[in-house]
XYZ file of C-alpha atoms in Angstrom:
249
model
C 37.603 89.751 91.445
C 40.138 87.505 93.181
C 41.166 88.215 96.767
C 44.769 89.308 97.339
C 47.131 86.554 98.341
C 47.971 86.387 102.015
C 51.566 87.024 103.033
C 53.522 83.851 103.658
C 53.733 82.930 107.325
C 56.733 83.845 109.466
C 59.599 81.300 109.403
C 59.940 79.222 112.530
C 62.146 80.416 115.342
C 64.379 77.375 114.842
C 64.952 78.274 111.200
C 65.743 81.884 112.041
C 68.095 80.736 114.783
C 70.033 78.506 112.386
C 70.228 81.321 109.848
C 71.461 83.701 112.525
C 74.183 81.289 113.700
C 75.355 80.660 110.112
C 75.379 84.379 109.331
C 77.282 85.177 112.522
C 79.894 82.536 111.696
C 80.256 83.810 108.133
C 80.517 87.397 109.373
C 83.232 86.477 111.896
C 85.219 84.537 109.284
C 85.050 87.361 106.743
C 86.045 90.001 109.298
C 88.889 87.738 110.402
C 90.127 87.397 106.823
C 89.977 91.157 106.345
C 91.910 91.764 109.554
C 94.501 89.178 108.515
C 95.018 91.042 105.246
C 95.489 94.303 107.165
C 98.152 92.596 109.259
C 99.762 91.189 106.111
C 99.839 94.680 104.615
C 101.630 96.015 107.696
C 104.148 93.182 107.432
C 104.647 93.783 103.692
C 105.222 97.514 104.141
C 107.775 96.775 106.848
C 109.494 94.257 104.553
C 109.649 96.786 101.711
C 111.131 99.395 104.031
C 113.762 96.966 105.341
C 114.766 95.807 101.858
C 114.950 99.408 100.652
C 117.302 100.191 103.543
C 119.515 97.213 102.652
C 119.888 98.018 98.965
C 120.861 101.621 99.729
C 123.274 100.786 102.553
C 127.040 100.932 102.135
C 128.370 97.609 100.788
C 129.755 95.235 103.407
C 131.995 92.189 103.290
C 130.142 88.938 102.604
C 129.180 86.777 105.582
C 132.005 84.667 106.981
C 132.028 80.949 106.288
C 130.844 80.089 109.804
C 127.760 82.263 109.266
C 126.711 80.703 105.968
C 124.382 78.159 107.564
C 122.346 80.953 109.175
C 121.718 82.913 105.966
C 117.998 83.453 105.459
C 115.340 85.766 104.107
C 116.403 88.575 106.455
C 119.730 88.685 104.575
C 118.275 88.901 101.072
C 119.250 92.012 99.081
C 122.054 93.036 101.426
C 124.716 94.998 99.557
C 128.011 93.145 99.498
C 131.489 93.777 98.162
C 133.921 90.928 97.537
C 137.335 90.727 95.914
C 138.878 87.712 94.214
C 139.576 85.826 91.005
C 136.883 84.732 88.591
C 136.977 81.050 87.585
C 135.821 81.756 84.045
C 136.221 78.174 82.883
C 133.425 77.124 85.261
C 130.786 79.689 84.369
C 127.165 78.571 84.077
C 124.447 80.014 81.856
C 120.930 80.237 83.278
C 118.011 81.121 81.037
C 116.632 84.591 81.746
C 113.985 87.038 80.597
C 114.937 90.641 81.309
C 114.138 94.171 80.214
C 116.786 93.596 77.519
C 114.925 90.562 76.199
C 115.502 86.842 76.489
C 118.929 85.366 77.002
C 121.090 84.086 79.832
C 122.479 85.028 83.205
C 126.213 84.395 83.445
C 127.003 82.838 86.818
C 130.728 82.672 87.490
C 132.469 81.443 90.648
C 134.768 83.933 92.354
C 137.499 82.736 94.700
C 138.795 85.080 97.393
C 142.398 85.165 98.674
C 141.138 83.255 101.735
C 139.866 80.416 99.564
C 136.152 81.177 99.943
C 134.071 80.792 96.821
C 131.015 82.797 95.862
C 128.765 82.366 92.849
C 128.451 85.723 91.081
C 125.619 86.543 88.713
C 127.732 88.812 86.507
C 124.731 89.825 84.422
C 122.866 89.213 81.184
C 124.034 88.145 77.727
C 121.826 87.733 74.633
C 121.543 84.281 73.015
C 124.021 85.080 70.237
C 126.677 85.906 72.851
C 126.239 82.876 75.071
C 129.552 81.435 73.910
C 132.307 82.861 76.103
C 134.552 83.182 73.034
C 132.225 85.884 71.630
C 132.828 88.071 74.716
C 136.463 87.332 75.407
C 137.102 90.824 76.796
C 134.814 90.051 79.698
C 136.808 86.937 80.586
C 139.634 88.979 82.096
C 142.263 87.433 84.402
C 143.508 88.894 87.664
C 141.761 90.032 90.803
C 138.598 92.074 90.593
C 136.121 93.602 93.002
C 132.414 92.865 92.698
C 129.680 94.891 94.370
C 126.166 93.536 94.324
C 123.159 92.191 96.198
C 122.940 88.986 98.187
C 120.331 86.712 96.647
C 118.986 83.461 98.009
C 119.386 80.255 96.032
C 116.572 79.219 93.662
C 116.472 75.420 93.955
C 114.771 73.071 91.541
C 114.107 75.148 88.463
C 111.342 77.344 87.127
C 107.609 76.762 86.722
C 107.136 73.494 84.803
C 110.856 73.522 83.866
C 113.265 71.583 86.033
C 116.988 72.177 85.908
C 118.925 69.579 83.920
C 122.515 69.617 85.225
C 123.573 66.678 83.054
C 122.339 68.422 79.920
C 123.637 71.835 80.976
C 120.167 73.396 80.933
C 119.446 75.707 83.817
C 116.230 77.592 84.457
C 116.951 78.867 87.962
C 119.991 79.952 89.934
C 120.274 76.853 92.112
C 123.552 77.438 93.929
C 124.025 73.952 95.396
C 123.209 72.156 92.140
C 125.435 74.444 90.055
C 128.300 74.040 92.529
C 127.992 70.274 92.354
C 127.745 70.218 88.557
C 130.827 72.444 88.197
C 132.848 70.701 90.893
C 133.197 73.860 92.949
C 133.292 72.176 96.325
C 132.188 74.230 99.313
C 130.655 77.509 98.111
C 128.505 80.107 99.851
C 124.831 79.020 99.837
C 123.752 82.265 98.161
C 124.734 84.117 95.004
C 125.555 87.762 94.429
C 123.812 89.821 91.747
C 126.497 92.147 90.380
C 125.621 95.826 90.083
C 125.675 97.896 86.893
C 129.442 98.426 86.867
C 130.479 97.934 83.239
C 132.424 94.829 82.288
C 135.173 95.017 79.641
C 133.560 94.699 76.236
C 130.144 95.575 77.695
C 129.106 92.025 78.537
C 127.670 90.636 80.725
C 125.277 93.468 81.613
C 124.820 93.699 85.369
C 122.502 95.718 87.546
C 119.297 94.167 86.236
C 117.996 92.925 89.566
C 114.250 93.530 89.834
C 113.085 94.343 93.337
C 109.303 94.422 93.431
C 106.927 93.183 96.080
C 103.274 92.688 95.254
C 101.139 94.532 97.771
C 97.421 93.995 97.109
C 96.554 93.358 100.751
C 94.489 96.541 101.171
C 92.278 95.571 98.212
C 91.813 92.076 99.639
C 91.016 93.501 103.104
C 88.369 95.842 101.730
C 86.863 92.971 99.733
C 86.532 90.728 102.799
C 85.103 93.565 104.899
C 82.600 94.418 102.155
C 81.452 90.791 102.006
C 81.062 90.794 105.790
C 78.838 93.895 105.554
C 76.785 92.236 102.816
C 76.218 89.188 105.017
C 75.188 91.437 107.924
C 72.869 93.522 105.770
C 71.299 90.467 104.133
C 70.695 88.799 107.482
C 69.169 91.955 108.953
C 66.824 92.243 105.972
C 65.801 88.584 106.337
C 64.979 88.982 110.027
C 63.137 92.260 109.485
C 61.035 90.735 106.723
C 60.343 87.644 108.807
C 59.136 89.673 111.785
C 56.658 91.530 109.574
C 54.938 88.329 108.535
C 52.011 86.863 110.477
C 52.723 83.998 112.849
C 51.947 80.479 111.703
C 48.583 79.135 112.737
């Protein structure tokens, strides 16, 4: 009858020390990542609250020309109201996918009595109504008032699809590029998403702005903290097992 195998000897103190240092570093990094995600969640919740307050506030006049250069993310989704004339002959169609299906955003410059120009996203039209002649009622003359949300420019294009000003193909609402292509001169560096107020003839359809902020930070935080606990538990088990083994001869 064979004798039972002897337990393997205890790992050297140097080996255990290196393992302990590596585990401590991994634990600190994982806890740090979890804490960072908690901080990001706090920031995201504050952002959501601030944006919610902006979209439900009373509409204000758009920023004055001298303030245009300072427009930034803290201004996004502010409710604005502006009055002026649409320059229908310089509208631009930007490809869009909405809850109404695929089609185009109709971006039309609006000129105020003071000479300021703003690019207005009047809303959505389906592909078969992209030609302005098929929605002539919506091309009305005279002054109008637009209420909507301030949106930041979307330069460059969409994922894997660059804007083609020369070909008239637009995949993002790039204010500067559209202004240059349409010869609009100095325009506000943002655009305004019109609200759901009906246009004559029913097109374009406004009020389709989607305001949604992904907030998975709590899940990420719990994941990092769980991994940190696994590292701690695994290291503790390793040391406990090592201490139970006989010393090396």
